[in-house]
mmCIF file with all atom_site columns, N, CA and C in Angstrom:
data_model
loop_
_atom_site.group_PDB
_atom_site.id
_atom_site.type_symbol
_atom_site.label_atom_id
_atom_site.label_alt_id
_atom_site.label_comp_id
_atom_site.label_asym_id
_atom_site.label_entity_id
_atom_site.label_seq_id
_atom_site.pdbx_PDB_ins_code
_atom_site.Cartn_x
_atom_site.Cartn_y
_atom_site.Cartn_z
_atom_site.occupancy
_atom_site.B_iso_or_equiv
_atom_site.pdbx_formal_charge
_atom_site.auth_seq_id
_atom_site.auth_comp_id
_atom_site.auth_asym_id
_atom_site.auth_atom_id
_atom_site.pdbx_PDB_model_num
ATOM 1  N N  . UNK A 1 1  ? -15.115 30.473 -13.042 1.00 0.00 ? 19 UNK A N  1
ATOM 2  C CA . UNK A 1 1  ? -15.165 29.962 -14.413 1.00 0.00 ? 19 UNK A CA 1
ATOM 3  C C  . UNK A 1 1  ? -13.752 29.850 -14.993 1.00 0.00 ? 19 UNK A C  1
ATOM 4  N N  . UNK A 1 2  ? -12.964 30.896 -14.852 1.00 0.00 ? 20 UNK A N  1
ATOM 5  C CA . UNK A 1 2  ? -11.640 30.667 -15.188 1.00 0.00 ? 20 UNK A CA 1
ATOM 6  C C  . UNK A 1 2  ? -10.686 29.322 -14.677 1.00 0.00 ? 20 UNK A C  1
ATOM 7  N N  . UNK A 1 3  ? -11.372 29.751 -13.483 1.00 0.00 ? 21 UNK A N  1
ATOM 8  C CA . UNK A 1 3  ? -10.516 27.957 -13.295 1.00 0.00 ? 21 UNK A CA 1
ATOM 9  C C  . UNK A 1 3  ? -10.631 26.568 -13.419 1.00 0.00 ? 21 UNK A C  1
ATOM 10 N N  . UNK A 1 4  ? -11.860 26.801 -14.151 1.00 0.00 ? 22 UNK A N  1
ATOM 11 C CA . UNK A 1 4  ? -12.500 25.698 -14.090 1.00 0.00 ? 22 UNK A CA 1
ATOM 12 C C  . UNK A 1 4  ? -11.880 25.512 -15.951 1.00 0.00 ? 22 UNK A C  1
ATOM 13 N N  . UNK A 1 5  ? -12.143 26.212 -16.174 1.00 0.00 ? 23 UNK A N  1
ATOM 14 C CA . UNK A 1 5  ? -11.641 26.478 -18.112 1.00 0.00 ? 23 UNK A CA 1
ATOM 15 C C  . UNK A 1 5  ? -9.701  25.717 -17.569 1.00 0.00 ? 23 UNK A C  1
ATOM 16 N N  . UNK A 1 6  ? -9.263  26.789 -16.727 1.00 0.00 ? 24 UNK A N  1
ATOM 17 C CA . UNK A 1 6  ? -7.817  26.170 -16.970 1.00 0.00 ? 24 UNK A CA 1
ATOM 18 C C  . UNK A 1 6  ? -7.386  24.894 -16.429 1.00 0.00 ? 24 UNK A C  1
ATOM 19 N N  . UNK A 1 7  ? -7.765  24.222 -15.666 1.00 0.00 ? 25 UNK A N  1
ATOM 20 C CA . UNK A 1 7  ? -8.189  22.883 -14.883 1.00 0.00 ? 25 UNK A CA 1
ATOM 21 C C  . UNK A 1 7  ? -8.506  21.573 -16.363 1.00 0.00 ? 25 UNK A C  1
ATOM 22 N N  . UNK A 1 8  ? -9.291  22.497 -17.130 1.00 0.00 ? 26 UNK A N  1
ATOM 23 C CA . UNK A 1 8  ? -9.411  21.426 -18.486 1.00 0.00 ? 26 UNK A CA 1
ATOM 24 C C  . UNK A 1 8  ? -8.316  21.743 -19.120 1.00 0.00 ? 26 UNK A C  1
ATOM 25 N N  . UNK A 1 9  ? -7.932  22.945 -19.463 1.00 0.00 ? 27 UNK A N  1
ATOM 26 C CA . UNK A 1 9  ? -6.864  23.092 -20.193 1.00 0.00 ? 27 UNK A CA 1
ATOM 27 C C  . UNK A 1 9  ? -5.258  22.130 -20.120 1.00 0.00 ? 27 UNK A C  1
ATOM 28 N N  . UNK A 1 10 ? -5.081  21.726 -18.504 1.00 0.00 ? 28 UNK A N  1
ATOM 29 C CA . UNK A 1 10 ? -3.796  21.608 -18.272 1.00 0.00 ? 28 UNK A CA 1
ATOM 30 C C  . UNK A 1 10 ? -3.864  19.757 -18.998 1.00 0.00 ? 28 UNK A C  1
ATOM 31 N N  . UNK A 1 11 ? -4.446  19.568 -18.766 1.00 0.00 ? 29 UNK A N  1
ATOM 32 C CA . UNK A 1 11 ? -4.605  17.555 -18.884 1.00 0.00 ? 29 UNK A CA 1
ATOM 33 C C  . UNK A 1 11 ? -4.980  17.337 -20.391 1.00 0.00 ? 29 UNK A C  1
ATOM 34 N N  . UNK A 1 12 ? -5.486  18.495 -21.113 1.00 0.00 ? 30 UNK A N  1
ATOM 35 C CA . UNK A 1 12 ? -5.260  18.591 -22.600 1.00 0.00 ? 30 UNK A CA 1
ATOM 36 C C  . UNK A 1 12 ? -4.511  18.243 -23.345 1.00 0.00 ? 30 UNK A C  1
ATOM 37 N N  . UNK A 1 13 ? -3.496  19.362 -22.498 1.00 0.00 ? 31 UNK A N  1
ATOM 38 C CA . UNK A 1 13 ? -2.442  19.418 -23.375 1.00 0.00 ? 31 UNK A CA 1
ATOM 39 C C  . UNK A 1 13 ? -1.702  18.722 -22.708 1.00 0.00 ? 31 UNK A C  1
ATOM 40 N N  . UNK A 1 14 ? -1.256  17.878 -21.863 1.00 0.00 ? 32 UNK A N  1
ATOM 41 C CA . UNK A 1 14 ? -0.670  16.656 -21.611 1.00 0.00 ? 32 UNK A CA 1
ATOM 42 C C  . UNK A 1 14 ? -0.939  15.838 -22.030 1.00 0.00 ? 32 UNK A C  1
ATOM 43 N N  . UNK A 1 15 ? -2.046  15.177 -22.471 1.00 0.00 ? 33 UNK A N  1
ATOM 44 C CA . UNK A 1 15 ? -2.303  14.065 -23.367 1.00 0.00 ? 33 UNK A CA 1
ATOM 45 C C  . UNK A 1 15 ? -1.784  13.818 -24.737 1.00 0.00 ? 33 UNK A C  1
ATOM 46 N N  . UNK A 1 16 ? -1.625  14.675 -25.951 1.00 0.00 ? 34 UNK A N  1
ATOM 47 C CA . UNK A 1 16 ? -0.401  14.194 -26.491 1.00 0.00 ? 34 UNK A CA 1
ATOM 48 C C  . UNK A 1 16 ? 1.149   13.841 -25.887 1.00 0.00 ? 34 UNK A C  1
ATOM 49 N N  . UNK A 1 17 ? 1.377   14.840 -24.857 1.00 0.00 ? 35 UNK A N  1
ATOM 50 C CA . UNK A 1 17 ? 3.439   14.223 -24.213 1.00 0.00 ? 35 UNK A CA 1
ATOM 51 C C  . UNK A 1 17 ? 3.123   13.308 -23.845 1.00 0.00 ? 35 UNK A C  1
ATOM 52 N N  . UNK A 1 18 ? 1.925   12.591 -22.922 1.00 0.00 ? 36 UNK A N  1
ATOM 53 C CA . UNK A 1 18 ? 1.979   11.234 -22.090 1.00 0.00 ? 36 UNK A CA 1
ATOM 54 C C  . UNK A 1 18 ? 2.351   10.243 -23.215 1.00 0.00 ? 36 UNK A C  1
ATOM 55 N N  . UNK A 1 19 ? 1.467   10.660 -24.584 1.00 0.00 ? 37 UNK A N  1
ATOM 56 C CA . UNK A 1 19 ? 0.764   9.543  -25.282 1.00 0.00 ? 37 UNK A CA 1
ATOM 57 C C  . UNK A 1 19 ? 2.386   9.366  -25.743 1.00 0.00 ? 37 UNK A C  1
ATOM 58 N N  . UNK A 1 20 ? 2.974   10.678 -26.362 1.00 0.00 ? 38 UNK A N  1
ATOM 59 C CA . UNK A 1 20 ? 4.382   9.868  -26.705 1.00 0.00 ? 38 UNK A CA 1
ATOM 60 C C  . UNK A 1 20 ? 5.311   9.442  -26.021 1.00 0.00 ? 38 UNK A C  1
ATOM 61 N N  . UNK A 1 21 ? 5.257   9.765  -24.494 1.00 0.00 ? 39 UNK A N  1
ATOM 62 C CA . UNK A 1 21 ? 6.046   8.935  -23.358 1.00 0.00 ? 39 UNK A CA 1
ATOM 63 C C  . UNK A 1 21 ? 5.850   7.851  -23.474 1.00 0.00 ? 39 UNK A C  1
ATOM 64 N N  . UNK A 1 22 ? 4.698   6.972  -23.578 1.00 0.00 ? 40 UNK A N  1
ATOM 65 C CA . UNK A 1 22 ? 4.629   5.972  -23.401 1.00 0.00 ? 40 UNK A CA 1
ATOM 66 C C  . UNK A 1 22 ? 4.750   4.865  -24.910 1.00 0.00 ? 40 UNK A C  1
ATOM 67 N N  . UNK A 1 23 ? 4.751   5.815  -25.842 1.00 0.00 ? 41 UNK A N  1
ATOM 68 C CA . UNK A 1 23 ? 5.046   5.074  -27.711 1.00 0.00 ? 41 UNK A CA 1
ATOM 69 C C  . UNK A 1 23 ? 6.979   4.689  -27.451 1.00 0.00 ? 41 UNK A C  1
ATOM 70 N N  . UNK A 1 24 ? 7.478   5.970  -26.696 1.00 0.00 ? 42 UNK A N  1
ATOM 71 C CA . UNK A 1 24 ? 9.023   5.624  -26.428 1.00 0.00 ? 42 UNK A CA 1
ATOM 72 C C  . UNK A 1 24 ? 9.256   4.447  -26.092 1.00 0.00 ? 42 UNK A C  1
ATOM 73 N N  . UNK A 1 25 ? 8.825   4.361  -24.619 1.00 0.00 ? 43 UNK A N  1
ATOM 74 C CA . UNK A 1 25 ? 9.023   3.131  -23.654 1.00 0.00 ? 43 UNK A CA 1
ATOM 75 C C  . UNK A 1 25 ? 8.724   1.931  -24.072 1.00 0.00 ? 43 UNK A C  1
ATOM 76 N N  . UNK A 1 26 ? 7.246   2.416  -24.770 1.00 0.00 ? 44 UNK A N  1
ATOM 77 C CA . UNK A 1 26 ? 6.660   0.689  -25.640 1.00 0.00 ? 44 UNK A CA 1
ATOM 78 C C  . UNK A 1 26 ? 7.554   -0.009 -26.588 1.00 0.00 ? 44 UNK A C  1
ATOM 79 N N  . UNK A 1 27 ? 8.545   0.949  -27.372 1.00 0.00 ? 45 UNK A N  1
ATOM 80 C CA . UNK A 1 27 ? 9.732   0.478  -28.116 1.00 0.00 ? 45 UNK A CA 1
ATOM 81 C C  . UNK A 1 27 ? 10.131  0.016  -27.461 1.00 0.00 ? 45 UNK A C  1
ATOM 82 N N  . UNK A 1 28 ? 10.628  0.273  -26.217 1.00 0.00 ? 46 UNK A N  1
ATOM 83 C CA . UNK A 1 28 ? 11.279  -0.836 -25.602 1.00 0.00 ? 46 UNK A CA 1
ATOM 84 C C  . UNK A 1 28 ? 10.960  -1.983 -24.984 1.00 0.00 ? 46 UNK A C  1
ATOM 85 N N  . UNK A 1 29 ? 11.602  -3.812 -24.355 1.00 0.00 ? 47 UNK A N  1
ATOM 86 C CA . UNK A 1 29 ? 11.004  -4.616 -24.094 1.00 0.00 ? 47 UNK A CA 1
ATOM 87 C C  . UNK A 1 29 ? 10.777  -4.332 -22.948 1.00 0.00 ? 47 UNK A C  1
ATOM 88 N N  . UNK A 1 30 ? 9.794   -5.049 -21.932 1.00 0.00 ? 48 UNK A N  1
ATOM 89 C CA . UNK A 1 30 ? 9.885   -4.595 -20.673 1.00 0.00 ? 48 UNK A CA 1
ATOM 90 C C  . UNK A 1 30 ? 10.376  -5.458 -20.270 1.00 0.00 ? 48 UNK A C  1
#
Protein backbone atom coordinates (compact mmCIF):
# COMPACT_ATOMS: atom_id res chain seq x y z
CA UNK A 1 0.00 0.00 0.00
CA UNK A 2 2.75 2.35 0.69
CA UNK A 3 3.96 2.13 -2.58
CA UNK A 4 1.36 2.28 -4.28
CA UNK A 5 0.30 5.76 -2.22
CA UNK A 6 3.99 7.00 -3.16
CA UNK A 7 3.91 5.97 -6.94
CA UNK A 8 0.77 8.57 -6.97
CA UNK A 9 2.47 10.88 -4.99
CA UNK A 10 5.63 11.39 -7.25
CA UNK A 11 3.67 12.48 -10.78
CA UNK A 12 1.56 14.84 -8.48
CA UNK A 13 3.74 16.77 -7.63
CA UNK A 14 5.42 17.02 -10.95
CA UNK A 15 2.57 18.21 -12.65
CA UNK A 16 2.67 21.71 -11.58
CA UNK A 17 7.01 21.96 -12.60
CA UNK A 18 6.10 20.23 -16.03
CA UNK A 19 3.11 22.57 -16.43
CA UNK A 20 5.53 25.58 -15.88
CA UNK A 21 8.33 24.04 -18.02
CA UNK A 22 6.41 24.07 -20.68
CA UNK A 23 4.43 27.98 -20.06
CA UNK A 24 8.53 28.96 -20.26
CA UNK A 25 9.28 27.38 -23.55
CA UNK A 26 5.74 28.32 -24.99
CA UNK A 27 7.05 32.02 -24.54
CA UNK A 28 9.26 31.18 -26.74
CA UNK A 29 8.85 30.79 -30.78
CA UNK A 30 9.59 27.44 -31.87
Amino acid sequence: MGRARSSEDLPLSWMPFITLYITLHSDEPP
